[in-house]
XYZ file of C-alpha atoms in Angstrom:
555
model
C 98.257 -29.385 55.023
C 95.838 -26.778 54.339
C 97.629 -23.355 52.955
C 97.772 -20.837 55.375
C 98.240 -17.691 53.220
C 94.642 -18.463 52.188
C 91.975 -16.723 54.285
C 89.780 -18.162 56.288
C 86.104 -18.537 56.158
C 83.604 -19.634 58.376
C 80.352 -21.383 56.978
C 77.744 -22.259 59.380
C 74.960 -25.012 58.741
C 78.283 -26.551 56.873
C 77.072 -30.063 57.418
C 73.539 -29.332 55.622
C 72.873 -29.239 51.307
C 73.825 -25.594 50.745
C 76.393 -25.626 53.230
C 78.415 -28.352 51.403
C 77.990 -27.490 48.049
C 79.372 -23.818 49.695
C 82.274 -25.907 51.191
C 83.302 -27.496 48.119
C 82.864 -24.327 46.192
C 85.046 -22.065 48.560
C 88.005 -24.683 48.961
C 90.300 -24.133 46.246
C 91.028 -20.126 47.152
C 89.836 -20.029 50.783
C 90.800 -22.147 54.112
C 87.169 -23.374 55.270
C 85.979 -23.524 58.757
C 82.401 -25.629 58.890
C 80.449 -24.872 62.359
C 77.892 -26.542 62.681
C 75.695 -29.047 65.309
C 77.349 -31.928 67.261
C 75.221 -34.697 65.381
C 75.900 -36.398 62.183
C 75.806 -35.739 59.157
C 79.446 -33.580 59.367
C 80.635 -31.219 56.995
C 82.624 -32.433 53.914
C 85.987 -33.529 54.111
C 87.399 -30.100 52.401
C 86.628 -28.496 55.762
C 87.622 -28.778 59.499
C 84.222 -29.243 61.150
C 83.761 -27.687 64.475
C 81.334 -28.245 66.763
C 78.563 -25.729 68.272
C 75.035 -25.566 69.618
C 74.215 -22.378 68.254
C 71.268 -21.389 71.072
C 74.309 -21.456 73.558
C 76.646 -19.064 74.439
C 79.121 -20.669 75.757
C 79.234 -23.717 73.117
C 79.671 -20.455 70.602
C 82.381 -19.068 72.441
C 84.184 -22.767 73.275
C 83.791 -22.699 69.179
C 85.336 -19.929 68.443
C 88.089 -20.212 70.651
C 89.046 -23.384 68.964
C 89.013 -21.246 65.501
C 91.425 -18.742 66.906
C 93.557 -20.989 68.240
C 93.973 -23.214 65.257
C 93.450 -19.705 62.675
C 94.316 -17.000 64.399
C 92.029 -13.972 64.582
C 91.633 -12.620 60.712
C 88.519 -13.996 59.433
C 87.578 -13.020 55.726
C 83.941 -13.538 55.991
C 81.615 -15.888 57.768
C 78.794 -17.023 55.918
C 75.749 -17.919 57.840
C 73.692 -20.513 56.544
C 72.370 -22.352 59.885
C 68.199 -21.090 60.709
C 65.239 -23.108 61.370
C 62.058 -24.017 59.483
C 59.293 -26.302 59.697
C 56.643 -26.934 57.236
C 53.949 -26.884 59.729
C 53.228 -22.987 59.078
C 52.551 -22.541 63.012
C 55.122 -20.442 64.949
C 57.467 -22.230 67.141
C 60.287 -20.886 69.865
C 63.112 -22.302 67.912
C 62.672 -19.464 65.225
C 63.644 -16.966 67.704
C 66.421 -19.123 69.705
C 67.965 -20.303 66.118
C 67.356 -18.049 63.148
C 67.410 -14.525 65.519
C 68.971 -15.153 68.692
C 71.480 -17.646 67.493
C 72.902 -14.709 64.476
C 72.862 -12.147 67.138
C 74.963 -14.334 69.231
C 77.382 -15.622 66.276
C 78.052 -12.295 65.236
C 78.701 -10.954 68.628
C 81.333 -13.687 69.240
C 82.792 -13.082 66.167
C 83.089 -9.262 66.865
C 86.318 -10.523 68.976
C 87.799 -10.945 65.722
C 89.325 -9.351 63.022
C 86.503 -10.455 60.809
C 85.752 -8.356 57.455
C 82.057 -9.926 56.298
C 79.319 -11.236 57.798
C 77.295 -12.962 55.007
C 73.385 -14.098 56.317
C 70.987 -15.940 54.128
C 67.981 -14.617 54.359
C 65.018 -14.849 51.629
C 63.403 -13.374 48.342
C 59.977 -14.248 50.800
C 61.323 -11.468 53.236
C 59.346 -9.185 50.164
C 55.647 -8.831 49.811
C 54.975 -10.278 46.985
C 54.055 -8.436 43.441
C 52.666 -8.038 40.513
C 53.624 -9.923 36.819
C 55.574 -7.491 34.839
C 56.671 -5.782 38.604
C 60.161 -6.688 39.554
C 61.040 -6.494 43.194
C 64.414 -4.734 44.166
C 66.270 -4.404 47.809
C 64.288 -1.938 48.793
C 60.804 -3.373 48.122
C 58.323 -3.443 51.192
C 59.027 -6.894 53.572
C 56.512 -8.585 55.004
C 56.665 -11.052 57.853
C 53.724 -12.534 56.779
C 54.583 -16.172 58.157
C 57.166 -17.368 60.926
C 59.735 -18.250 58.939
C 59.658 -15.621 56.728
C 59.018 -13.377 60.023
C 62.092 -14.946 61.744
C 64.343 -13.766 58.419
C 63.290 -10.161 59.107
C 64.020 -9.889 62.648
C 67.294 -11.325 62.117
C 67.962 -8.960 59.794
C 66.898 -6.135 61.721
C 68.688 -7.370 64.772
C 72.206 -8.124 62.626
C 71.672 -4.164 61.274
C 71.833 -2.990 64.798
C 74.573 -5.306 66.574
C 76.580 -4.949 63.657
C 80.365 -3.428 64.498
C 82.991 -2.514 62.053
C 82.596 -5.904 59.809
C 80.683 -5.399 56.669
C 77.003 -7.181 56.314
C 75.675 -9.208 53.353
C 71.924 -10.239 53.539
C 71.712 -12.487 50.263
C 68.063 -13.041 49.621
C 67.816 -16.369 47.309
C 64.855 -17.406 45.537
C 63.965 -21.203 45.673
C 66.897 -23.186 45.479
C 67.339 -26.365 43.044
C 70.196 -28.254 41.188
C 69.859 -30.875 38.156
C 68.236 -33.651 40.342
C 65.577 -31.381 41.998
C 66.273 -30.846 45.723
C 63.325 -27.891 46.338
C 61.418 -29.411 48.338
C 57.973 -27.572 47.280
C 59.532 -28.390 43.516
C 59.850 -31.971 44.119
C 56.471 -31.958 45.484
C 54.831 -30.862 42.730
C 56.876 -33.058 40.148
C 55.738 -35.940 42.440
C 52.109 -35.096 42.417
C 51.992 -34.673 38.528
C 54.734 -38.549 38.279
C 51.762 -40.072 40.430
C 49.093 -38.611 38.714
C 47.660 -37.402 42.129
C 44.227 -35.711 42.113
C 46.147 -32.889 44.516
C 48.610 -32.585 40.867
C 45.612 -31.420 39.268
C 43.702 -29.137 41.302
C 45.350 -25.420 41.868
C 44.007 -22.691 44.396
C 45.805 -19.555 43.415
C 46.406 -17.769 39.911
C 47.742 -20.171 37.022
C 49.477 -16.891 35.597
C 51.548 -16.372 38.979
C 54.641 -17.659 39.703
C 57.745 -17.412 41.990
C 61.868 -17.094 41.008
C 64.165 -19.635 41.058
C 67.559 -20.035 41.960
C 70.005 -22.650 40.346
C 72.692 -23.905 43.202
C 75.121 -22.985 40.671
C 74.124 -19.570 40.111
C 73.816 -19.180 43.946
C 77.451 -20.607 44.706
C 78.862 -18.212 42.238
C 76.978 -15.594 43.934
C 78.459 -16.178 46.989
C 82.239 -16.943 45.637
C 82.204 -13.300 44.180
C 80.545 -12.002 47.420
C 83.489 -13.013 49.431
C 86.073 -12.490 46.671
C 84.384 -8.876 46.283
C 84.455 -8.442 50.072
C 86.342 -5.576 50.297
C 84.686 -3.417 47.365
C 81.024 -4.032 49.031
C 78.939 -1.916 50.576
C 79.113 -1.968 54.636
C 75.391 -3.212 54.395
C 74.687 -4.590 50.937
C 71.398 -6.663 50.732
C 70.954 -8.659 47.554
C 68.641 -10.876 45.517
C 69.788 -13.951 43.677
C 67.352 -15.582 41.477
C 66.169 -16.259 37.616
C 65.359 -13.184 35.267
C 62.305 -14.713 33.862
C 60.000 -17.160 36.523
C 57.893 -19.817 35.065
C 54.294 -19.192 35.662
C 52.651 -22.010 37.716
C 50.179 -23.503 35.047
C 52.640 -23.080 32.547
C 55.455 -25.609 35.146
C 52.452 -27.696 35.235
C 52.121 -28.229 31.183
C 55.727 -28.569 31.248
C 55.983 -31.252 33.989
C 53.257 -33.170 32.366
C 54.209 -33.165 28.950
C 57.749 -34.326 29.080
C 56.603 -37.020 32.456
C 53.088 -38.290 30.094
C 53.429 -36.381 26.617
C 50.449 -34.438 27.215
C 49.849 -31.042 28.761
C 48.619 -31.238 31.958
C 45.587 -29.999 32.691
C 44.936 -28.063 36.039
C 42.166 -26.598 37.408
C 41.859 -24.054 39.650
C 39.857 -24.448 43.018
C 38.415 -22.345 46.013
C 41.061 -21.810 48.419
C 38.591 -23.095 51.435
C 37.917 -26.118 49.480
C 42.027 -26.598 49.136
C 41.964 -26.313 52.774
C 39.657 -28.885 53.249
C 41.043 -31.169 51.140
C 44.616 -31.305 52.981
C 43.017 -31.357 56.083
C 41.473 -34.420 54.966
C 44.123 -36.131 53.989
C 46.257 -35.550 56.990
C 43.814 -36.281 59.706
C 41.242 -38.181 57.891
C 42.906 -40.364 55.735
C 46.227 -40.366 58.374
C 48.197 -39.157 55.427
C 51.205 -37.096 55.903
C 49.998 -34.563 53.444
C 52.523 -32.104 52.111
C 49.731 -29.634 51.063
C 49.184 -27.116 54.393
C 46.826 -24.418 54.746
C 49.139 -21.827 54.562
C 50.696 -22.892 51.394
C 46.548 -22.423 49.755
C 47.141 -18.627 51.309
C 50.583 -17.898 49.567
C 49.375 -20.006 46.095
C 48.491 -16.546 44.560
C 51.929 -14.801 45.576
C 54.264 -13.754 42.322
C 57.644 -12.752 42.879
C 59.658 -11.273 40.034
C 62.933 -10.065 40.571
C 65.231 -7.046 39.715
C 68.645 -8.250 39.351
C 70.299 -4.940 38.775
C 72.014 -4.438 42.398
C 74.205 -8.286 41.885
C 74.947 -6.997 38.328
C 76.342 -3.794 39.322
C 78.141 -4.756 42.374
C 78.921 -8.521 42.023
C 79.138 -8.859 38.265
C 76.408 -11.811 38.474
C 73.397 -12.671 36.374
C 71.908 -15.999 36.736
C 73.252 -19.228 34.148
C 70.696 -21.053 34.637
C 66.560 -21.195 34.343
C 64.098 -23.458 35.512
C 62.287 -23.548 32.179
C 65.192 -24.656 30.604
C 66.035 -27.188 33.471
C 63.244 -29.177 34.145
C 63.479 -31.375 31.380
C 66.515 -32.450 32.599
C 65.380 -32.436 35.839
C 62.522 -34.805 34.751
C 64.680 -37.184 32.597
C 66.314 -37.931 35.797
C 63.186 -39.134 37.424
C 62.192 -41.068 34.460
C 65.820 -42.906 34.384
C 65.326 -43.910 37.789
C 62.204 -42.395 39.895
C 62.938 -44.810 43.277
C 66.972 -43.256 42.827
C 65.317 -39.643 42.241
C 62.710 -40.198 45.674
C 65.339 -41.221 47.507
C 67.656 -38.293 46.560
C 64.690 -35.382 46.945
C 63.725 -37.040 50.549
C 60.474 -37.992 48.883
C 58.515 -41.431 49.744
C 60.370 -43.873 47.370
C 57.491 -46.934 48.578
C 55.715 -45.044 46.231
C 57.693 -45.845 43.403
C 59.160 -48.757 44.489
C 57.736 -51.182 42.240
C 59.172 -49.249 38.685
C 62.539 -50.451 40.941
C 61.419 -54.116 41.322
C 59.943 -53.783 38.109
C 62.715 -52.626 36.424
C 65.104 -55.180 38.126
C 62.788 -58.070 37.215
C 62.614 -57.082 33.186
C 66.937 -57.274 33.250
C 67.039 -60.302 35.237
C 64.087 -61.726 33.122
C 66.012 -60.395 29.664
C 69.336 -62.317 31.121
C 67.052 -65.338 31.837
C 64.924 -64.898 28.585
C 64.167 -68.193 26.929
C 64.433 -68.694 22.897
C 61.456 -68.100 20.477
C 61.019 -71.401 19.823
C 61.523 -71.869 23.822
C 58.808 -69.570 24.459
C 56.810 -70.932 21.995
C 57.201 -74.514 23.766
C 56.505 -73.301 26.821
C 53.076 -71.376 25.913
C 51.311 -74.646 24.166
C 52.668 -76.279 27.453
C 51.074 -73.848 29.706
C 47.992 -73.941 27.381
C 47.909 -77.695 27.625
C 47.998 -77.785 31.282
C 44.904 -74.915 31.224
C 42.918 -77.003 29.128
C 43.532 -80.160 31.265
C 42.684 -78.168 34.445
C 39.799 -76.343 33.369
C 38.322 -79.941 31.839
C 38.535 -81.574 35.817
C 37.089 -79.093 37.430
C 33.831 -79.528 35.162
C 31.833 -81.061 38.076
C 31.776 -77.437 39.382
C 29.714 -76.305 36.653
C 27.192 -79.096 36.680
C 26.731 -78.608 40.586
C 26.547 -75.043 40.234
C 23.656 -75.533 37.529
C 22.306 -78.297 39.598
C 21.679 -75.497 42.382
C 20.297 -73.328 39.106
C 17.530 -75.858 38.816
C 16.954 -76.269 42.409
C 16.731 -72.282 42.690
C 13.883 -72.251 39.931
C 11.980 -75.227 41.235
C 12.025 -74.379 44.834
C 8.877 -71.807 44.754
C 7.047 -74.515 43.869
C 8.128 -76.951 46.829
C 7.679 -73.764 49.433
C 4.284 -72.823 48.054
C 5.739 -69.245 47.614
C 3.643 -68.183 44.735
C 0.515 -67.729 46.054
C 1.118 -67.753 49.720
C -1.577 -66.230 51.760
C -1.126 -66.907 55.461
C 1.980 -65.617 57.320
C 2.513 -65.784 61.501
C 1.222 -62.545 63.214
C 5.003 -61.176 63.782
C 5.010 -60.742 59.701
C 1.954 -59.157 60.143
C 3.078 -57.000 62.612
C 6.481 -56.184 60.850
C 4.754 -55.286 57.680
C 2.337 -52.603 59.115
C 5.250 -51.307 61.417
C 7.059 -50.474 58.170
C 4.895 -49.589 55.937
C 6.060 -52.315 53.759
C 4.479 -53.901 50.747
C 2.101 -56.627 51.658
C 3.412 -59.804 52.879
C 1.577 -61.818 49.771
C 3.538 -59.488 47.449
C 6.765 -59.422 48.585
C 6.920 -63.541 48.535
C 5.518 -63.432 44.949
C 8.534 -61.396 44.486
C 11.102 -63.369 45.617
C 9.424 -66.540 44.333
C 10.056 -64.743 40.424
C 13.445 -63.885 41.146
C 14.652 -67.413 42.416
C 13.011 -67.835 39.085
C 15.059 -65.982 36.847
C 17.752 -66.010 38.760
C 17.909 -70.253 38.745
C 17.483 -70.034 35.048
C 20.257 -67.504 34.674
C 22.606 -69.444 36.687
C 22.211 -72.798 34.656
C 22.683 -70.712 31.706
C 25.994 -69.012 32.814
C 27.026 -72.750 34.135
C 26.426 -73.930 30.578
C 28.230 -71.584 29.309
C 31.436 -71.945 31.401
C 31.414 -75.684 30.693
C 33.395 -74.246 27.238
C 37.342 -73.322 27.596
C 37.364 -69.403 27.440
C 34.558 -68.515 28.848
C 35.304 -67.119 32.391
C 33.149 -64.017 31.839
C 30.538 -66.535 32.477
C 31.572 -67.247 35.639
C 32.186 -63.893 36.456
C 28.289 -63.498 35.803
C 27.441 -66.205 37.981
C 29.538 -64.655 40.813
C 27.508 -61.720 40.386
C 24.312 -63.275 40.584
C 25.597 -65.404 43.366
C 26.008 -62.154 45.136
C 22.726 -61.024 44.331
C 21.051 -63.765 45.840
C 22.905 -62.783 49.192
C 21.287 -59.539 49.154
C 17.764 -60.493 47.219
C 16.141 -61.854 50.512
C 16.931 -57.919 52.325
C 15.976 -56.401 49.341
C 12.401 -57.776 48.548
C 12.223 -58.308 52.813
C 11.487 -61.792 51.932
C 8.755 -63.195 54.527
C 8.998 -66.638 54.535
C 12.401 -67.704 56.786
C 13.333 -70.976 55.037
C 13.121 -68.849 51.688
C 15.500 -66.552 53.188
C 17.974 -69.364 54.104
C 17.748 -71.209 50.983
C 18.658 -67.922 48.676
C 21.436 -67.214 50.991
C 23.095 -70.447 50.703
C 22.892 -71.025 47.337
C 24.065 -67.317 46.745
C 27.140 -68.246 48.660
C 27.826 -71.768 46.940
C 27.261 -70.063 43.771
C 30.115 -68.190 44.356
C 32.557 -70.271 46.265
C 31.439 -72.606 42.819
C 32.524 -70.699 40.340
C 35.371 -68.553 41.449
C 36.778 -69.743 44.351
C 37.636 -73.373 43.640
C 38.253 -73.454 40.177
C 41.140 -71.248 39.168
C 39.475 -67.216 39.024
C 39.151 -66.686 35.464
C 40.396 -63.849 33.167
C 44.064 -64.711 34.892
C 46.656 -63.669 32.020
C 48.488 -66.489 30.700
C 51.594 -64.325 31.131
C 51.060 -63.826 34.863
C 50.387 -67.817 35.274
C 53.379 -67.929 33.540
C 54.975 -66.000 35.987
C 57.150 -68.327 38.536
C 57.925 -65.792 41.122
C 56.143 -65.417 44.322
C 56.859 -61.737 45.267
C 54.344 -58.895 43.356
C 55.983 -56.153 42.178
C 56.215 -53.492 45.237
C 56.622 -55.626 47.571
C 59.652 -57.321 49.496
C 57.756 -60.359 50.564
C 55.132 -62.618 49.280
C 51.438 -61.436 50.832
C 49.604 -64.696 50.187
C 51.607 -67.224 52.037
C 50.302 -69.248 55.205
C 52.166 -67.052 57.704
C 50.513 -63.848 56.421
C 46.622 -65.435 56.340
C 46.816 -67.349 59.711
C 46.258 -64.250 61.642
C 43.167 -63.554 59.289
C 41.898 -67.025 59.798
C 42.060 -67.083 63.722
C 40.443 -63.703 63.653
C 37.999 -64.690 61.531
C 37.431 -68.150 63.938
C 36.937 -65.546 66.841
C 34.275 -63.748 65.291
């Protein structure tokens, strides 16, 4: 059983990251309370959790009377962690029922009590931003320049004037992070730079700007000393929490890049309306769920220093930790394990998904890894096999440069060289066009079949020789410019058009579609397994092209 000489404190938003990590922290000298919504996730084991819809009355009140009943009525302090955001930047009617309403409720029902602090977490945004070499204190100028930050400064104007005989702590954090990441605009950017993302590269605001940040450490010794300190406090005491020194943002960008790639990253800067554009494009053009919004290209400029002198003086706290020093840490992490570090930082982990199957692949193939002289074995087989192979499918080649010869030779048995008459709707074509004349245009195409039937009997010469599939790579091309040579030259003569078409498409099929495709590594032939890394199924197999083939039967 829980000790009852202990006080009690209250944590709301208990079930959430800062509220347990402030659990755990308060547990060994206090009795913890967590209030928080009726849905999983529930606070951590060290506390009773207590249910409460915090835009309700009533559910506040049923809440409370459970906490009296099972604590009695002292309450040591009651910190208030529960609010709401969204990243959509747009203002929305849960600020005011949550974040303002919902405190001025709490601390109303907890004026019933014998309660000594009421501890909200509010925001170093609450401040207008600064200047470099500017530090902001307490009593800097707020600015409710955005909802949520908006929401934070009504609720702390509201908790000013409800507030009774209980004393009132308005902690102001900067950006919050541990050793694995968890700041979800930090995360963000370390994913951009991992991914080598054209967004990690491209910056709107000032390079030499940057914003605090707070280690959870650092804050959950904060807030231990603000409740052990409770009684020595100011009756209103609002504080900042953050680093000394912040990181400037080009300067996190070199150092993201350089220990993720071993290079300093490069990033340029960019016209806010162009920044804009560009996430608007990617979440409603390209139907990505873009973390970039608009509002973030207004704040990119923003630089918020901080004057630690008032949590010093009154709580005996200076910060442990800084991000600087951190990050490489930080970063090791993700390169241990990037799908573990996605998953933890609520990132997309699909998009790192194959280092995982890649990663479990190379141990399974190291358990499974043949001998040298295995190895060795198995290459001449696999060679011996290629050489086999590429030897029966030699008919391919001598077809393909049979349809080389027939290409070059078939000008001749169309008469295309020096054709002069043409039916009055290629007349009528070429004057509506303004297109060369129709004489021309078949000379044309009669020299390209030509060429082109000369180059392909080359290229299938060529290929007849063990090694060289660029050959047949060149034939593929040609075969695909024989698809498009009829449009191009507007070839006149309809059988001409026909024939260059079909042999195009032969060509092709020919040389890269039945044979094996060449340029194939002999370590990915080698390869037995039939699922790509990335993936969780294979993407080739009957059941995935059937739906491909009976579309392409309809059309």
């Amino acid at each position: 059983m829980a000790d009852e000489s202990k006080p009690v404190v209250i944590v709301t938003g208990s079930s959430g990251y800062l509220g347990s990590a402030v659990v755990r922290r308060l547990h060994g000298c206090y009795r913890v309370v967590g209030l928080d919504r009726y849905s999983p996730p529930h606070p951590p084991h060290q506390a009773e959790c207590v249910c409460f819809d915090i835009t309700d009355q009533a559910s506040i009140d049923t809440a409370l009377d459970r906490v009296r009943l099972a604590y009695g009525d002292r309450i040591a302090a009651c910190i208030h962690l529960a609010g709401y955001f969204d990243l959509s930047g747009e203002d929305d009617p849960a600020y005011d029922a949550v974040t303002v309403e919902g405190s001025k409720r709490l601390m109303r029902g907890l004026q019933g009590f014998e309660l000594e602090q009421f501890v909200f977490a509010s925001t170093m945004l609450a401040h207008a931003p600064t200047e470099p070499g500017e530090p902001i204190d307490e009593d800097h100028p707020l600015n409710p320049r955005f909802p949520y930050r908006a929401s934070k400064v009504r609720t702390e104007k509201v908790l000013r004037e409800v507030r009774g005989d209980e004393k009132l702590v308005l902690i102001r954090p900067a950006g919050i992070y541990d050793d694995n990441g968890q700041s979800t605009f930090l995360t963000h950017q370390i994913a951009r730079i991992h991914e080598r993302r054209f967004s990690g590269k491209v910056y709107p605001g000032d390079l030499s700007r940057g914003q605090a940040f707070l280690h959870l450490d650092d804050f959950l010794d904060a807030v231990e000393r603000i409740v052990d300190r409770r009684v020595k406090l100011p009756d209103v005491f609002p504080v900042l929490l953050g680093e000394a020194d912040p990181i400037p943002f080009g300067e996190l960008q070199r150092l993201i890049g350089r220990e993720l790639h071993g290079e300093d990253w490069i990033t340029w800067n960019v016209p806010s309306q162009l920044a804009k554009l560009g996430a608007w494009t990617e979440n409603k053009v390209f139907g990505e769920d873009a973390f970039i919004r608009a509002w973030m290209v207004d704040i990119s400029s923003d630089h918020y220093e901080l004057d630690l002198s008032a949590a010093k003086k009154l709580l005996g706290w200076a910060p442990q930790h800084s991000l600087r020093e951190d990050m490489p840490g930080i970063l090791q992490r993700l390169k241990d394990d990037p799908y573990e570090w996605y998953e933890a930082n609520g990132l997309n982990a699909a998009r790192v998904s194959a280092a995982k199957v890649e990663n479990a692949v190379a141990e399974e193939a190291a358990e499974k890894a043949p001998t040298e002289a295995e190895a060795k074995e198995n290459r001449r087989e696999h060679d011996e096999h290629m050489r086999q192979m590429h030897f029966s499918m030699l008919w391919v080649h001598w077809l393909v440069m049979a349809l080389g010869l027939w290409l070059a030779t078939a000008p001749s048995v169309f008469g295309t060289f020096d054709q002069t008459e043409f039916s009055a709707a290629v007349q009528r074509v070429t004057e509506d066009r303004g297109l060369w004349s129709a004489a021309t245009r078949s000379w044309l195409t009669a020299w390209n079949n030509v060429f082109t039937g000369l180059a392909i009997m080359v290229f299938a010469a060529l290929s007849l020789r063990p090694g060289n599939g660029w050959a047949q790579w060149a034939n593929a091309a040609l075969g695909v410019w024989l698809l498009a040579a009829p449009l191009v030259f507007w070839t006149p003569d309809a059988a001409v058009y026909a024939n260059d078409t079909l042999i195009g498409a032969l060509v092709v099929a020919l040389t890269i579609l039945i044979p094996m495709m060449p340029g194939m590594s002999r370590e990915g032939m080698m390869d037995d397994t039939d699922i790509p890394p990335g993936w969780t199924y294979c993407p080739s197999t009957y059941v995935q092209r059937l739906p491909i083939i009976a579309l392409g039967v309809v059309g």
